[in-house]
Amino acid sequence: MITRILLLDLRNMIADRTLIVVVLLFTTLIFYALYNGNNWKSKRIALIKQAQQVSDNQLNEAKKQVIEIYSGQKRAEELPQAGRPGTIKTLACLSPQPLAVLSLGQGIILPYSVSIDIYSIKYILTNQTETDNPVNLIAGRFDLSFVFIYFYPLLILVLSYNILSAEREEGTLQITLSQPVHVQTVLLGKTLARIVVLLTTGWGVTLIGLWLFNIDISDRETIIRLTLWLALILIYTFFWFSIALMVNAFGKNSAANAITLITIWLTIVIVTPVLLTIVTTKLHPLPSRLELIREIRAADNAVNREDKQLLSQYYKDHPELTVNGAALNPEEISYDVYYAKYYAMQQELQQRVMSRLIYHNQQLMRQQYIITNYRFLSPAIVMQEALNNLAGTDRQRHEQFIKQVGEFIDLWHSKFAPMVFRKERLSVVDYDKLPRFEFREEHTNEVVRRTLISFVGIGSLVLIFSIISVVCLRHYPLIN
Amino acid sequence: MSSKFRTYVTMITQIAHKEFIEVIRDGRFRWTATSILLLLILSLLLGWHHYHEVQKEQLTAQAADEEQWLTQGERNPHIAAHFGKYAFKPHPPLSFFDRGIESYTGIAVWMEAHNQDAFEYRPFEDSTTVSSFGELTTATVLQLLLPLLIILMSFSTFTAERENGTLRLILSLGVQRRSLVLGKFIGLTAALSLLIAPAIVLGLLTLAMVNSSEGLAISTTRYVMIFIAYLLYFGAFLSLSLTISAWARTSRIALVVLLGFWITTGLIVPRLSADISENLYPVPSSFEFWQNVNHDKHNGIDGHNASDNRVEALKKRVLSQYQVSKIEELPINFDGLLLQAGEDYGNQVFDKHYGNLWQTYEYQNHVQKLTAIVAPLLAIRWLSMGLAGTDWQHHKHFANAAENYRRQLNKTLNDDLTYKSRTGEYTYIAGRSLWESISPFTYQTPGLLWALKNHLSSLITLTGWFVLTTTMAIVTTTRIKS
């Protein structure tokens, strides 16, 4: 019976032409969003490659200088900077994941490449402000998560705001129900018709799009994430249909349904997220960036004045750095002393501002935790968080990046700072065996666990609204 | 007053009255209007609170920076130039209403030697996932949500009458179609003003609270202009709803069409036009930008590297000017001249690259302003930002002011080094008297006319929308069939 109703309704909708318009619109938007997402991802990957290339070239140049001196081609005095540990730099980058096209998330805002040398201070990553036009940033990005979180529900509502009320208003509901069939069955059949169409389009076009844009989905991790994405879209679809059904079950007319549904959409998708942001920023306000600037400058000033004492102090704290018991003379004017002093100063600076930087970060993470914990106030928030997580463009992944960069900075310091103080130079072997930053992704199990929680959460809401619908349908007025 | 005219006016008043009563009795209107009013109040409170905080912060920071500058101790003027000063972006009083691009541009700029730095710390980089949905400001509530309310309360104004049969009745009474549309327009506006009036009053109160007495007059003028702009915007939406309501066969069609318009022009077109403008006029990435800047600078004097051809040329020129044979014999410090020459060259490089970058932004913005022809939201957004003082032009104006100050700062410091010391005098230090001789950075926000001039096209587009929709409303109603 349900299948019969399903097919019949499908025919109706196609004849109505609404379905074709909706499907075409949906398809176009998905393709456009994927195109946008892919564009951003390709540009980002190209930029990282470019930056990496420049960094590698610089290292090769430096290595060449050392080779020239060793092979006797040039004298050491001609290349005074050859092999200096005080000047060596490398790059730490956060590459987008294959499925980043699914949701651009925070990837567009957060810094993705950090230059690292022995003077780097942990947590200060904003060394380059991107050149995006601020006006374009207001509008937000037209990516796949925008299409599915904002727009897709509207398509669902357009197709189902009058799923029952239209039949009643046209008088056909009475006729249908004069057959031995329950109103719930009719409703189910009609709903399934719509779900099948929208879900097939949504899933299908996205998968085709991923294939067309050559997104590499061959490895296990990506397949798992993609499957989770399909599941999330499924439950989100069910959610919005359950809302539409519930509103229809209340028994009002089509126009009233439309208004109620658009208001619900607005509340879930725009108002609740905004209100939640306000609450989190009030609960865990971020310390003033202006004060941070002032702190850093004051510390910088103080540290600059004490440069000679700092160097002496550093030797006292690290006696292993003296060469045959002799430390570098702070009064001496040479590159060695300059780099050593600068290093000691940066360490002192880091010491003085570190607690403030850490506090800033912690507050941000606290805000994020609240949002993660209260995300079920709105399925739109749940979806945005979950999709960002699957795409690897969420703040949590970036936090991991910052943390790992911090660890790498420590490693870099431990290797090269002592060389500065001992007046050692890098050899060719050192250049070949330079530590390279590799980002360690989090385990997929974590992603699966989190996504399943979101899935179950939205699923519970679907269940609740479905039950309400069933109860209300018992008293459904069959005639106007 | 002729009796015919009097009847005309009475008719319109009656229609308006009936429309007004009908709307405010409607539960849908009450709920939606109350929610929006609450959101408006909330956004005004938040806007005021935010403004209060950031304004205080900025003043404190600027004063503290000046203090840090003055108490930096005795040091070589060039070291002081490297320390530099900070300029902190001011917040115009009306930013409580419309924050424009404030969250998307940096809050401070470092005015140091050798570099025209980018602005630091864009507030939205400190946002969480949820914040990417947008900020709650009074402007965004008015631009996005109020049109929805207008649509919801007026989409069925003609179609319901037709469906209920009352339209035929009214027309059979000899009511002119023109009076009908005018009456409905007035009635609906009256209902809407129940919501807008308290918002305006609250806005004025907030305005008074954020302003000093001198600033109040100027701010009020801007506020009035903003009010007029939004009136045009709301009027356009109201006329559009009346048009569609008169044209559509059923209430359902009217609602779907109007909602479709709201969704398309409110959600899709803004994002789409941003994408289109970026594809038409791409900007270099930050990495590329600084690569290019450094490349251009490298081919010129950089002030710290004395082995360039240009340095040689400068040396020859100065030596002959002072008629000595060695730079150590000069009565001035050659290093100071070298540093300033480096600055001058660097400034040219920055002018070129920032000029290109900002020109690209402006081409992009132009594309978006053109798109306002299909989406009135874009027109009001630009106009609102511009009048509030939180648009791109205001930011650029400030950036230029800071840059000019930076150049002046460096010149003063380099001149001191050049004329108060000799070449090779590495121990030369200057003190507080030099630091004090440089007046602190001050900034004057440009006036209302300047702001308006930048957004004339948006004002014209918005007015065009209003005129077009009102004409359409009159025309469609005149042809209305019962």
mmCIF file of N, CA and C in Angstrom, chain A residues 29 32-37 39-40 43 104 108 135-137 139-143 146, chain B residues 267-282 364 367-368 371:
data_model
loop_
_atom_site.group_PDB
_atom_site.id
_atom_site.type_symbol
_atom_site.label_atom_id
_atom_site.label_comp_id
_atom_site.label_asym_id
_atom_site.label_seq_id
_atom_site.Cartn_x
_atom_site.Cartn_y
_atom_site.Cartn_z
ATOM 1 N N LEU A 29 22.887 23.789 -7.144
ATOM 2 C CA LEU A 29 23.541 24.328 -5.959
ATOM 3 C C LEU A 29 24.643 23.400 -5.458
ATOM 4 N N TYR A 32 27.631 23.700 -7.735
ATOM 5 C CA TYR A 32 28.306 24.977 -7.541
ATOM 6 C C TYR A 32 29.095 24.978 -6.238
ATOM 7 N N ALA A 33 28.456 24.431 -5.179
ATOM 8 C CA ALA A 33 29.117 24.409 -3.877
ATOM 9 C C ALA A 33 30.372 23.538 -3.913
ATOM 10 N N LEU A 34 30.281 22.397 -4.582
ATOM 11 C CA LEU A 34 31.448 21.524 -4.689
ATOM 12 C C LEU A 34 32.552 22.204 -5.490
ATOM 13 N N TYR A 35 32.132 22.899 -6.534
ATOM 14 C CA TYR A 35 33.101 23.626 -7.354
ATOM 15 C C TYR A 35 33.848 24.644 -6.504
ATOM 16 N N ASN A 36 33.080 25.398 -5.709
ATOM 17 C CA ASN A 36 33.671 26.388 -4.815
ATOM 18 C C ASN A 36 34.635 25.756 -3.822
ATOM 19 N N GLY A 37 34.142 24.673 -3.186
ATOM 20 C CA GLY A 37 34.936 23.997 -2.179
ATOM 21 C C GLY A 37 36.223 23.464 -2.775
ATOM 22 N N ASN A 39 37.738 24.504 -5.461
ATOM 23 C CA ASN A 39 38.565 25.666 -5.788
ATOM 24 C C ASN A 39 39.414 26.100 -4.598
ATOM 25 N N TRP A 40 38.725 26.284 -3.472
ATOM 26 C CA TRP A 40 39.406 26.733 -2.262
ATOM 27 C C TRP A 40 40.476 25.736 -1.871
ATOM 28 N N LYS A 43 43.458 25.764 -4.236
ATOM 29 C CA LYS A 43 44.275 26.965 -4.033
ATOM 30 C C LYS A 43 45.116 26.815 -2.782
ATOM 31 N N LEU A 104 33.842 24.082 4.311
ATOM 32 C CA LEU A 104 35.039 24.906 4.433
ATOM 33 C C LEU A 104 35.292 25.358 5.860
ATOM 34 N N ILE A 108 38.996 28.527 6.317
ATOM 35 C CA ILE A 108 39.297 29.747 5.581
ATOM 36 C C ILE A 108 39.829 30.852 6.478
ATOM 37 N N VAL A 135 34.889 42.625 2.972
ATOM 38 C CA VAL A 135 33.478 42.693 2.607
ATOM 39 C C VAL A 135 32.966 41.312 2.188
ATOM 40 N N ASN A 136 33.796 40.563 1.482
ATOM 41 C CA ASN A 136 33.368 39.233 1.048
ATOM 42 C C ASN A 136 33.274 38.258 2.195
ATOM 43 N N LEU A 137 34.004 38.551 3.266
ATOM 44 C CA LEU A 137 33.961 37.635 4.403
ATOM 45 C C LEU A 137 32.632 37.723 5.132
ATOM 46 N N ALA A 139 29.699 37.871 3.826
ATOM 47 C CA ALA A 139 28.680 37.066 3.167
ATOM 48 C C ALA A 139 28.790 35.601 3.554
ATOM 49 N N GLY A 140 29.964 35.156 3.920
ATOM 50 C CA GLY A 140 30.123 33.737 4.217
ATOM 51 C C GLY A 140 30.387 32.964 2.946
ATOM 52 N N ARG A 141 30.703 31.709 3.090
ATOM 53 C CA ARG A 141 31.098 30.891 1.947
ATOM 54 C C ARG A 141 29.949 30.053 1.403
ATOM 55 N N PHE A 142 29.908 29.939 0.088
ATOM 56 C CA PHE A 142 28.892 29.113 -0.545
ATOM 57 C C PHE A 142 29.482 27.715 -0.691
ATOM 58 N N ASP A 143 29.515 26.981 0.409
ATOM 59 C CA ASP A 143 30.082 25.636 0.322
ATOM 60 C C ASP A 143 28.985 24.600 0.531
ATOM 61 N N PHE A 146 26.800 24.821 3.608
ATOM 62 C CA PHE A 146 25.791 25.874 3.526
ATOM 63 C C PHE A 146 24.561 25.345 2.802
ATOM 64 N N LEU B 267 19.853 35.208 1.099
ATOM 65 C CA LEU B 267 20.845 34.204 1.460
ATOM 66 C C LEU B 267 21.767 33.824 0.312
ATOM 67 N N ILE B 268 21.165 33.639 -0.861
ATOM 68 C CA ILE B 268 21.980 33.090 -1.946
ATOM 69 C C ILE B 268 22.749 34.168 -2.689
ATOM 70 N N VAL B 269 22.039 35.218 -3.121
ATOM 71 C CA VAL B 269 22.700 36.241 -3.939
ATOM 72 C C VAL B 269 23.899 36.896 -3.245
ATOM 73 N N PRO B 270 23.802 37.254 -1.954
ATOM 74 C CA PRO B 270 25.000 37.856 -1.344
ATOM 75 C C PRO B 270 26.226 36.966 -1.446
ATOM 76 N N ARG B 271 26.041 35.672 -1.131
ATOM 77 C CA ARG B 271 27.198 34.783 -1.216
ATOM 78 C C ARG B 271 27.660 34.603 -2.638
ATOM 79 N N LEU B 272 26.687 34.475 -3.520
ATOM 80 C CA LEU B 272 27.011 34.264 -4.930
ATOM 81 C C LEU B 272 27.783 35.458 -5.480
ATOM 82 N N SER B 273 27.324 36.671 -5.140
ATOM 83 C CA SER B 273 27.982 37.848 -5.705
ATOM 84 C C SER B 273 29.393 38.004 -5.149
ATOM 85 N N ALA B 274 29.602 37.551 -3.878
ATOM 86 C CA ALA B 274 30.958 37.583 -3.333
ATOM 87 C C ALA B 274 31.855 36.652 -4.140
ATOM 88 N N ASP B 275 31.336 35.445 -4.430
ATOM 89 C CA ASP B 275 32.107 34.486 -5.220
ATOM 90 C C ASP B 275 32.421 35.027 -6.601
ATOM 91 N N ILE B 276 31.396 35.582 -7.256
ATOM 92 C CA ILE B 276 31.579 36.094 -8.614
ATOM 93 C C ILE B 276 32.616 37.205 -8.625
ATOM 94 N N SER B 277 32.507 38.112 -7.654
ATOM 95 C CA SER B 277 33.448 39.238 -7.641
ATOM 96 C C SER B 277 34.873 38.746 -7.423
ATOM 97 N N GLU B 278 35.018 37.664 -6.617
ATOM 98 C CA GLU B 278 36.369 37.146 -6.388
ATOM 99 C C GLU B 278 36.930 36.440 -7.604
ATOM 100 N N ASN B 279 36.043 35.795 -8.357
ATOM 101 C CA ASN B 279 36.525 35.114 -9.560
ATOM 102 C C ASN B 279 36.880 36.111 -10.654
ATOM 103 N N LEU B 280 36.119 37.212 -10.716
ATOM 104 C CA LEU B 280 36.401 38.213 -11.737
ATOM 105 C C LEU B 280 37.676 38.986 -11.414
ATOM 106 N N TYR B 281 37.854 39.301 -10.137
ATOM 107 C CA TYR B 281 39.014 40.095 -9.731
ATOM 108 C C TYR B 281 39.721 39.394 -8.583
ATOM 109 N N PRO B 282 40.533 38.374 -8.881
ATOM 110 C CA PRO B 282 41.172 37.634 -7.792
ATOM 111 C C PRO B 282 42.242 38.454 -7.086
ATOM 112 N N GLN B 364 36.014 44.473 -6.835
ATOM 113 C CA GLN B 364 35.126 43.443 -6.294
ATOM 114 C C GLN B 364 33.883 44.092 -5.679
ATOM 115 N N VAL B 367 31.381 45.195 -8.212
ATOM 116 C CA VAL B 367 30.558 44.098 -8.737
ATOM 117 C C VAL B 367 29.399 43.818 -7.785
ATOM 118 N N GLN B 368 29.717 43.813 -6.486
ATOM 119 C CA GLN B 368 28.666 43.531 -5.512
ATOM 120 C C GLN B 368 27.610 44.622 -5.494
ATOM 121 N N THR B 371 25.257 44.067 -8.197
ATOM 122 C CA THR B 371 24.325 42.975 -7.917
ATOM 123 C C THR B 371 23.140 43.464 -7.110
#
